[in-house]
GROMACS .gro file of C-alpha atoms in nm:
model
  389
    1UNK     CA    1   1.145   3.727  -5.178
    2UNK     CA    2   1.180   3.315  -5.065
    3UNK     CA    3   1.111   2.997  -5.271
    4UNK     CA    4   0.954   2.776  -5.008
    5UNK     CA    5   1.278   2.541  -4.969
    6UNK     CA    6   1.420   2.871  -4.852
    7UNK     CA    7   1.179   2.988  -4.652
    8UNK     CA    8   1.183   2.618  -4.466
    9UNK     CA    9   1.543   2.613  -4.411
   10UNK     CA   10   1.523   2.987  -4.267
   11UNK     CA   11   1.248   2.872  -3.998
   12UNK     CA   12   1.403   2.526  -3.973
   13UNK     CA   13   1.068   2.376  -4.062
   14UNK     CA   14   0.940   2.110  -4.368
   15UNK     CA   15   0.809   2.211  -4.693
   16UNK     CA   16   0.473   2.018  -4.591
   17UNK     CA   17   0.447   2.224  -4.296
   18UNK     CA   18   0.484   2.541  -4.456
   19UNK     CA   19   0.231   2.397  -4.703
   20UNK     CA   20  -0.005   2.351  -4.411
   21UNK     CA   21   0.040   2.705  -4.269
   22UNK     CA   22  -0.060   2.840  -4.617
   23UNK     CA   23  -0.365   2.620  -4.619
   24UNK     CA   24  -0.483   2.748  -4.254
   25UNK     CA   25  -0.405   3.136  -4.373
   26UNK     CA   26  -0.091   3.200  -4.168
   27UNK     CA   27   0.091   3.298  -4.509
   28UNK     CA   28   0.039   3.379  -4.846
   29UNK     CA   29   0.301   3.291  -5.119
   30UNK     CA   30   0.287   3.398  -5.466
   31UNK     CA   31   0.296   3.165  -5.765
   32UNK     CA   32   0.541   3.342  -6.032
   33UNK     CA   33   0.564   3.291  -6.434
   34UNK     CA   34   0.822   2.995  -6.374
   35UNK     CA   35   0.566   2.822  -6.174
   36UNK     CA   36   0.761   2.874  -5.850
   37UNK     CA   37   0.600   2.984  -5.514
   38UNK     CA   38   0.753   3.272  -5.352
   39UNK     CA   39   0.699   3.430  -5.017
   40UNK     CA   40   0.793   3.747  -4.895
   41UNK     CA   41   0.989   3.908  -4.553
   42UNK     CA   42   0.679   3.957  -4.402
   43UNK     CA   43   0.594   3.586  -4.425
   44UNK     CA   44   0.885   3.499  -4.265
   45UNK     CA   45   0.853   3.750  -3.982
   46UNK     CA   46   0.493   3.652  -3.922
   47UNK     CA   47   0.621   3.296  -3.917
   48UNK     CA   48   0.887   3.389  -3.651
   49UNK     CA   49   0.654   3.575  -3.419
   50UNK     CA   50   0.432   3.252  -3.475
   51UNK     CA   51   0.726   3.023  -3.341
   52UNK     CA   52   0.753   3.258  -3.043
   53UNK     CA   53   0.399   3.249  -2.956
   54UNK     CA   54   0.427   2.863  -2.976
   55UNK     CA   55   0.653   2.862  -2.739
   56UNK     CA   56   0.420   2.940  -2.500
   57UNK     CA   57   0.226   2.628  -2.505
   58UNK     CA   58  -0.032   2.791  -2.755
   59UNK     CA   59  -0.199   2.585  -3.021
   60UNK     CA   60  -0.178   2.653  -3.394
   61UNK     CA   61  -0.533   2.762  -3.390
   62UNK     CA   62  -0.442   2.996  -3.054
   63UNK     CA   63  -0.112   3.126  -3.218
   64UNK     CA   64  -0.336   3.238  -3.541
   65UNK     CA   65  -0.609   3.386  -3.317
   66UNK     CA   66  -0.329   3.629  -3.121
   67UNK     CA   67  -0.174   3.694  -3.471
   68UNK     CA   68  -0.517   3.820  -3.627
   69UNK     CA   69  -0.611   4.048  -3.353
   70UNK     CA   70  -0.595   4.129  -2.993
   71UNK     CA   71  -0.474   3.873  -2.711
   72UNK     CA   72  -0.751   3.700  -2.543
   73UNK     CA   73  -0.673   3.726  -2.215
   74UNK     CA   74  -0.929   3.441  -2.063
   75UNK     CA   75  -0.797   3.211  -2.328
   76UNK     CA   76  -0.443   3.278  -2.217
   77UNK     CA   77  -0.552   3.210  -1.866
   78UNK     CA   78  -0.691   2.887  -1.942
   79UNK     CA   79  -0.393   2.788  -2.096
   80UNK     CA   80  -0.186   2.886  -1.817
   81UNK     CA   81  -0.396   2.681  -1.609
   82UNK     CA   82  -0.360   2.365  -1.817
   83UNK     CA   83   0.016   2.443  -1.865
   84UNK     CA   84   0.079   2.412  -1.481
   85UNK     CA   85  -0.123   2.122  -1.444
   86UNK     CA   86   0.108   1.976  -1.737
   87UNK     CA   87   0.426   2.105  -1.546
   88UNK     CA   88   0.304   1.958  -1.187
   89UNK     CA   89   0.257   1.628  -1.374
   90UNK     CA   90   0.579   1.601  -1.532
   91UNK     CA   91   0.755   1.717  -1.215
   92UNK     CA   92   0.561   1.408  -1.048
   93UNK     CA   93   0.683   1.156  -1.307
   94UNK     CA   94   1.063   1.305  -1.265
   95UNK     CA   95   1.038   1.256  -0.898
   96UNK     CA   96   0.904   0.913  -0.956
   97UNK     CA   97   1.156   0.800  -1.204
   98UNK     CA   98   1.446   0.948  -0.956
   99UNK     CA   99   1.285   0.741  -0.677
  100UNK     CA  100   1.265   0.441  -0.910
  101UNK     CA  101   1.634   0.493  -0.960
  102UNK     CA  102   1.697   0.502  -0.575
  103UNK     CA  103   1.733   0.896  -0.534
  104UNK     CA  104   1.431   0.960  -0.336
  105UNK     CA  105   1.159   0.823  -0.140
  106UNK     CA  106   0.881   0.583  -0.308
  107UNK     CA  107   0.633   0.597   0.017
  108UNK     CA  108   0.326   0.816  -0.145
  109UNK     CA  109   0.378   0.610  -0.480
  110UNK     CA  110   0.361   0.295  -0.292
  111UNK     CA  111   0.025   0.385  -0.088
  112UNK     CA  112  -0.188   0.482  -0.419
  113UNK     CA  113  -0.018   0.174  -0.608
  114UNK     CA  114  -0.105  -0.068  -0.304
  115UNK     CA  115  -0.435   0.065  -0.262
  116UNK     CA  116  -0.531   0.055  -0.632
  117UNK     CA  117  -0.355  -0.309  -0.736
  118UNK     CA  118  -0.227  -0.489  -0.414
  119UNK     CA  119  -0.180  -0.817  -0.559
  120UNK     CA  120   0.002  -0.719  -0.857
  121UNK     CA  121   0.209  -0.452  -0.668
  122UNK     CA  122   0.308  -0.727  -0.445
  123UNK     CA  123   0.432  -0.934  -0.716
  124UNK     CA  124   0.585  -0.645  -0.878
  125UNK     CA  125   0.780  -0.629  -0.542
  126UNK     CA  126   0.880  -0.974  -0.554
  127UNK     CA  127   1.018  -0.934  -0.930
  128UNK     CA  128   1.262  -0.652  -0.781
  129UNK     CA  129   1.446  -0.939  -0.618
  130UNK     CA  130   1.249  -0.922  -0.267
  131UNK     CA  131   1.163  -1.234  -0.084
  132UNK     CA  132   0.830  -1.298   0.000
  133UNK     CA  133   0.911  -1.200   0.339
  134UNK     CA  134   1.072  -0.894   0.250
  135UNK     CA  135   0.819  -0.796   0.012
  136UNK     CA  136   0.513  -0.820   0.291
  137UNK     CA  137   0.757  -0.651   0.539
  138UNK     CA  138   0.798  -0.370   0.263
  139UNK     CA  139   0.411  -0.372   0.160
  140UNK     CA  140   0.306  -0.330   0.545
  141UNK     CA  141   0.589  -0.148   0.726
  142UNK     CA  142   0.861   0.007   0.531
  143UNK     CA  143   0.650   0.110   0.213
  144UNK     CA  144   0.987   0.226   0.047
  145UNK     CA  145   1.188  -0.011  -0.135
  146UNK     CA  146   1.478   0.254  -0.134
  147UNK     CA  147   1.485   0.286   0.274
  148UNK     CA  148   1.366  -0.084   0.326
  149UNK     CA  149   1.674  -0.217   0.477
  150UNK     CA  150   1.753   0.054   0.746
  151UNK     CA  151   1.391   0.084   0.778
  152UNK     CA  152   1.340  -0.290   0.888
  153UNK     CA  153   1.645  -0.274   1.110
  154UNK     CA  154   1.517   0.015   1.312
  155UNK     CA  155   1.165  -0.139   1.329
  156UNK     CA  156   1.352  -0.499   1.484
  157UNK     CA  157   1.572  -0.274   1.685
  158UNK     CA  158   1.204  -0.149   1.845
  159UNK     CA  159   1.037  -0.486   1.826
  160UNK     CA  160   1.309  -0.768   1.896
  161UNK     CA  161   1.308  -0.754   2.288
  162UNK     CA  162   0.931  -0.741   2.299
  163UNK     CA  163   0.718  -1.053   2.381
  164UNK     CA  164   0.398  -0.924   2.188
  165UNK     CA  165   0.429  -0.772   1.864
  166UNK     CA  166   0.038  -0.713   1.818
  167UNK     CA  167  -0.265  -0.643   2.055
  168UNK     CA  168  -0.349  -0.969   2.270
  169UNK     CA  169  -0.381  -1.147   2.629
  170UNK     CA  170  -0.397  -1.450   2.799
  171UNK     CA  171  -0.775  -1.411   2.915
  172UNK     CA  172  -0.889  -1.317   2.548
  173UNK     CA  173  -0.745  -1.610   2.407
  174UNK     CA  174  -0.877  -1.833   2.678
  175UNK     CA  175  -1.224  -1.688   2.628
  176UNK     CA  176  -1.199  -1.769   2.233
  177UNK     CA  177  -1.093  -2.114   2.295
  178UNK     CA  178  -1.357  -2.184   2.541
  179UNK     CA  179  -1.608  -2.095   2.268
  180UNK     CA  180  -1.454  -2.323   2.002
  181UNK     CA  181  -1.752  -2.579   1.946
  182UNK     CA  182  -1.546  -2.906   1.899
  183UNK     CA  183  -1.258  -3.052   2.065
  184UNK     CA  184  -0.931  -2.988   1.856
  185UNK     CA  185  -0.706  -3.276   1.812
  186UNK     CA  186  -0.486  -3.103   1.558
  187UNK     CA  187  -0.410  -2.719   1.568
  188UNK     CA  188  -0.210  -2.477   1.336
  189UNK     CA  189  -0.110  -2.147   1.520
  190UNK     CA  190  -0.063  -1.922   1.196
  191UNK     CA  191   0.110  -1.617   1.240
  192UNK     CA  192   0.246  -1.709   1.579
  193UNK     CA  193   0.507  -1.470   1.655
  194UNK     CA  194   0.698  -1.553   1.987
  195UNK     CA  195   0.405  -1.777   2.039
  196UNK     CA  196   0.214  -1.633   2.356
  197UNK     CA  197  -0.126  -1.806   2.174
  198UNK     CA  198   0.063  -2.104   2.108
  199UNK     CA  199   0.184  -2.199   2.479
  200UNK     CA  200  -0.196  -2.147   2.567
  201UNK     CA  201  -0.322  -2.384   2.310
  202UNK     CA  202  -0.068  -2.668   2.411
  203UNK     CA  203  -0.157  -2.606   2.774
  204UNK     CA  204  -0.549  -2.578   2.760
  205UNK     CA  205  -0.593  -2.865   2.495
  206UNK     CA  206  -0.476  -3.212   2.453
  207UNK     CA  207  -0.401  -3.132   2.065
  208UNK     CA  208  -0.046  -3.131   1.887
  209UNK     CA  209  -0.006  -2.798   1.789
  210UNK     CA  210   0.196  -2.667   1.467
  211UNK     CA  211   0.325  -2.285   1.484
  212UNK     CA  212   0.397  -2.120   1.222
  213UNK     CA  213   0.570  -1.774   1.127
  214UNK     CA  214   0.797  -1.641   0.885
  215UNK     CA  215   1.019  -1.438   1.124
  216UNK     CA  216   1.315  -1.672   1.205
  217UNK     CA  217   1.397  -1.492   1.525
  218UNK     CA  218   1.026  -1.511   1.633
  219UNK     CA  219   1.073  -1.908   1.582
  220UNK     CA  220   1.352  -1.949   1.795
  221UNK     CA  221   1.240  -1.719   2.080
  222UNK     CA  222   0.925  -1.986   2.089
  223UNK     CA  223   1.142  -2.270   2.095
  224UNK     CA  224   1.324  -2.171   2.381
  225UNK     CA  225   1.016  -2.110   2.579
  226UNK     CA  226   0.893  -2.452   2.486
  227UNK     CA  227   1.190  -2.589   2.626
  228UNK     CA  228   1.150  -2.379   2.914
  229UNK     CA  229   0.799  -2.501   2.970
  230UNK     CA  230   0.848  -2.848   2.904
  231UNK     CA  231   0.624  -2.819   2.574
  232UNK     CA  232   0.844  -2.924   2.313
  233UNK     CA  233   0.706  -3.255   2.231
  234UNK     CA  234   0.367  -3.093   2.213
  235UNK     CA  235   0.432  -2.834   1.965
  236UNK     CA  236   0.604  -2.841   1.636
  237UNK     CA  237   0.745  -2.529   1.499
  238UNK     CA  238   0.769  -2.423   1.106
  239UNK     CA  239   0.936  -2.122   0.958
  240UNK     CA  240   0.693  -2.049   0.671
  241UNK     CA  241   0.486  -1.800   0.484
  242UNK     CA  242   0.113  -1.778   0.581
  243UNK     CA  243   0.039  -1.737   0.207
  244UNK     CA  244   0.210  -2.083   0.123
  245UNK     CA  245   0.190  -2.318   0.437
  246UNK     CA  246   0.350  -2.668   0.374
  247UNK     CA  247   0.043  -2.869   0.494
  248UNK     CA  248  -0.181  -3.121   0.338
  249UNK     CA  249  -0.560  -3.054   0.283
  250UNK     CA  250  -0.782  -3.133   0.566
  251UNK     CA  251  -0.467  -3.163   0.810
  252UNK     CA  252  -0.615  -2.967   1.099
  253UNK     CA  253  -0.948  -2.931   1.319
  254UNK     CA  254  -0.852  -2.563   1.457
  255UNK     CA  255  -0.672  -2.314   1.286
  256UNK     CA  256  -0.599  -2.015   1.518
  257UNK     CA  257  -0.474  -1.668   1.383
  258UNK     CA  258  -0.449  -1.372   1.629
  259UNK     CA  259  -0.314  -1.040   1.445
  260UNK     CA  260  -0.223  -1.225   1.119
  261UNK     CA  261  -0.479  -1.239   0.861
  262UNK     CA  262  -0.446  -0.879   0.741
  263UNK     CA  263  -0.108  -0.988   0.597
  264UNK     CA  264  -0.275  -1.150   0.310
  265UNK     CA  265  -0.621  -1.005   0.342
  266UNK     CA  266  -0.913  -1.103   0.579
  267UNK     CA  267  -1.129  -1.239   0.311
  268UNK     CA  268  -0.827  -1.461   0.120
  269UNK     CA  269  -0.712  -1.596   0.429
  270UNK     CA  270  -1.040  -1.710   0.550
  271UNK     CA  271  -1.070  -1.879   0.204
  272UNK     CA  272  -0.710  -2.028   0.170
  273UNK     CA  273  -0.711  -2.166   0.550
  274UNK     CA  274  -1.042  -2.329   0.511
  275UNK     CA  275  -0.849  -2.560   0.250
  276UNK     CA  276  -0.632  -2.658   0.592
  277UNK     CA  277  -0.930  -2.768   0.797
  278UNK     CA  278  -1.128  -3.090   0.819
  279UNK     CA  279  -1.503  -3.114   0.766
  280UNK     CA  280  -1.663  -2.875   1.064
  281UNK     CA  281  -1.333  -2.764   1.140
  282UNK     CA  282  -1.312  -2.450   1.300
  283UNK     CA  283  -1.077  -2.119   1.293
  284UNK     CA  284  -1.043  -1.850   1.567
  285UNK     CA  285  -0.906  -1.522   1.369
  286UNK     CA  286  -0.923  -1.154   1.496
  287UNK     CA  287  -0.912  -0.838   1.244
  288UNK     CA  288  -0.891  -0.474   1.305
  289UNK     CA  289  -1.204  -0.319   1.262
  290UNK     CA  290  -1.442  -0.029   1.297
  291UNK     CA  291  -1.653  -0.010   1.609
  292UNK     CA  292  -1.830   0.293   1.528
  293UNK     CA  293  -2.022   0.432   1.208
  294UNK     CA  294  -1.901   0.747   1.266
  295UNK     CA  295  -1.514   0.750   1.307
  296UNK     CA  296  -1.309   1.065   1.327
  297UNK     CA  297  -1.162   1.190   1.010
  298UNK     CA  298  -0.816   1.156   1.166
  299UNK     CA  299  -0.844   0.793   1.262
  300UNK     CA  300  -1.014   0.743   0.918
  301UNK     CA  301  -0.700   0.943   0.734
  302UNK     CA  302  -0.438   0.694   0.936
  303UNK     CA  303  -0.607   0.366   0.874
  304UNK     CA  304  -0.675   0.406   0.536
  305UNK     CA  305  -0.310   0.441   0.489
  306UNK     CA  306  -0.203   0.165   0.730
  307UNK     CA  307  -0.485  -0.083   0.646
  308UNK     CA  308  -0.696   0.032   0.331
  309UNK     CA  309  -0.916  -0.300   0.435
  310UNK     CA  310  -1.040  -0.206   0.766
  311UNK     CA  311  -1.406  -0.248   0.755
  312UNK     CA  312  -1.715  -0.269   1.034
  313UNK     CA  313  -1.797  -0.598   1.214
  314UNK     CA  314  -2.109  -0.638   1.004
  315UNK     CA  315  -1.928  -0.636   0.664
  316UNK     CA  316  -1.670  -0.890   0.803
  317UNK     CA  317  -1.956  -1.111   0.903
  318UNK     CA  318  -2.083  -1.085   0.561
  319UNK     CA  319  -1.746  -1.172   0.404
  320UNK     CA  320  -1.717  -1.467   0.634
  321UNK     CA  321  -2.071  -1.638   0.567
  322UNK     CA  322  -1.980  -1.600   0.184
  323UNK     CA  323  -1.648  -1.760   0.249
  324UNK     CA  324  -1.862  -2.051   0.365
  325UNK     CA  325  -1.843  -2.048   0.751
  326UNK     CA  326  -2.072  -1.983   1.040
  327UNK     CA  327  -2.003  -1.728   1.319
  328UNK     CA  328  -2.001  -1.921   1.614
  329UNK     CA  329  -1.924  -1.598   1.837
  330UNK     CA  330  -1.729  -1.282   1.824
  331UNK     CA  331  -1.607  -1.004   2.079
  332UNK     CA  332  -1.349  -0.728   2.127
  333UNK     CA  333  -1.015  -0.770   2.239
  334UNK     CA  334  -0.992  -0.584   2.590
  335UNK     CA  335  -0.833  -0.298   2.693
  336UNK     CA  336  -0.577  -0.478   2.890
  337UNK     CA  337  -0.490  -0.649   2.571
  338UNK     CA  338  -0.418  -0.331   2.383
  339UNK     CA  339  -0.206  -0.224   2.689
  340UNK     CA  340  -0.023  -0.537   2.676
  341UNK     CA  341   0.126  -0.458   2.350
  342UNK     CA  342   0.141  -0.085   2.353
  343UNK     CA  343   0.273   0.001   2.687
  344UNK     CA  344   0.603  -0.207   2.654
  345UNK     CA  345   0.635  -0.073   2.282
  346UNK     CA  346   0.585   0.285   2.414
  347UNK     CA  347   0.838   0.256   2.666
  348UNK     CA  348   1.096   0.066   2.428
  349UNK     CA  349   1.018   0.348   2.183
  350UNK     CA  350   1.101   0.625   2.436
  351UNK     CA  351   1.421   0.457   2.521
  352UNK     CA  352   1.547   0.440   2.159
  353UNK     CA  353   1.439   0.758   2.039
  354UNK     CA  354   1.743   0.973   2.185
  355UNK     CA  355   1.987   0.795   1.963
  356UNK     CA  356   1.742   0.747   1.669
  357UNK     CA  357   1.559   1.080   1.646
  358UNK     CA  358   1.562   1.082   1.259
  359UNK     CA  359   1.437   0.712   1.226
  360UNK     CA  360   1.124   0.689   1.015
  361UNK     CA  361   1.012   0.360   1.172
  362UNK     CA  362   1.000   0.514   1.510
  363UNK     CA  363   0.813   0.830   1.396
  364UNK     CA  364   0.561   0.560   1.213
  365UNK     CA  365   0.524   0.374   1.553
  366UNK     CA  366   0.504   0.693   1.754
  367UNK     CA  367   0.234   0.816   1.524
  368UNK     CA  368   0.020   0.495   1.562
  369UNK     CA  369   0.071   0.488   1.935
  370UNK     CA  370  -0.093   0.860   1.904
  371UNK     CA  371  -0.393   0.749   1.698
  372UNK     CA  372  -0.433   0.453   1.948
  373UNK     CA  373  -0.403   0.666   2.247
  374UNK     CA  374  -0.662   0.917   2.097
  375UNK     CA  375  -0.908   0.717   1.929
  376UNK     CA  376  -0.884   0.341   2.048
  377UNK     CA  377  -1.265   0.271   2.107
  378UNK     CA  378  -1.385   0.376   1.750
  379UNK     CA  379  -1.174   0.075   1.628
  380UNK     CA  380  -1.068  -0.230   1.789
  381UNK     CA  381  -0.962  -0.573   1.715
  382UNK     CA  382  -1.265  -0.828   1.686
  383UNK     CA  383  -1.191  -1.208   1.779
  384UNK     CA  384  -1.422  -1.429   1.552
  385UNK     CA  385  -1.502  -1.784   1.635
  386UNK     CA  386  -1.606  -1.959   1.316
  387UNK     CA  387  -1.683  -2.313   1.205
  388UNK     CA  388  -1.706  -2.469   0.847
  389UNK     CA  389  -2.040  -2.515   0.721
   0.00000   0.00000   0.00000
């Protein structure tokens, strides 16, 4: 016979737990004439069996049901499914914690987090010690804090020697400029890259042009090109973030942004850059859009990861009007604009593959080229010529 304190010691349980078990009918104590409650060997072994069943993740009531009758196989099967789901969730949590400690990949977590909380996630990346430029590269390119430095080194090894870092052509730039309904005198080229559009803006207008990019190597390449073409007095360069441009309100009558608005989000870019424009100023901006209502699922899945905010032309026009602009005109970039970017890129990629076979950056670029080869036409870059209302 065991007093309650002795039974508790045998089972490593508290007195209150045993009293609760007795209330639930799991054990039955007998009060002696001296007032003490005593429990028998049967109670002790019943509770030990209970503990063995609890080790399977069963609730107290489920354990009692097992003790009082035949095993309910349906209940056990349901509990097994629930337990496996809990184990999988804990394994995911373990992998995430390990990755946050620098021992694994954060890519899958990045893609989900960036989709559900893009602004908060970008701010959090900066809090981890990344500059704004690095944070934007991480958001759009490497997608993994742990592998970011190696990824960007590989990425720049591919792109550093290329003139175009996105689709474009002189013909499309000239075509868009011809449809601007004002004669500009002050122009800003936002996200200018190596300045191919910047040169055209300087050559085809009499305006003073300011070219802005946050990639110092691109700005240096543009400066060299300006000197070679004698345009250094017409164009001023700024190495700055497009999210925090160092210009006064109303500084320009034309803003130009080819393949750059996506970095800060199309709607946010329109709203932010509008402050730079004079009354009735214009902006020429392009964006990757769906050109069909029934795109292939493979293309949808790819761009859902790479550019979750990708929309139709109609929806972009609605957003443009809400932002306070009139759509003067719009057109899709030509096939040549895509070839100008992706044919040199394909050649450079093939050149580097033998010595960089394990590179994640090269694999990402190769996959994008494959999507463009197969599905271009279902999507494309749309050039919008807009004027402030």
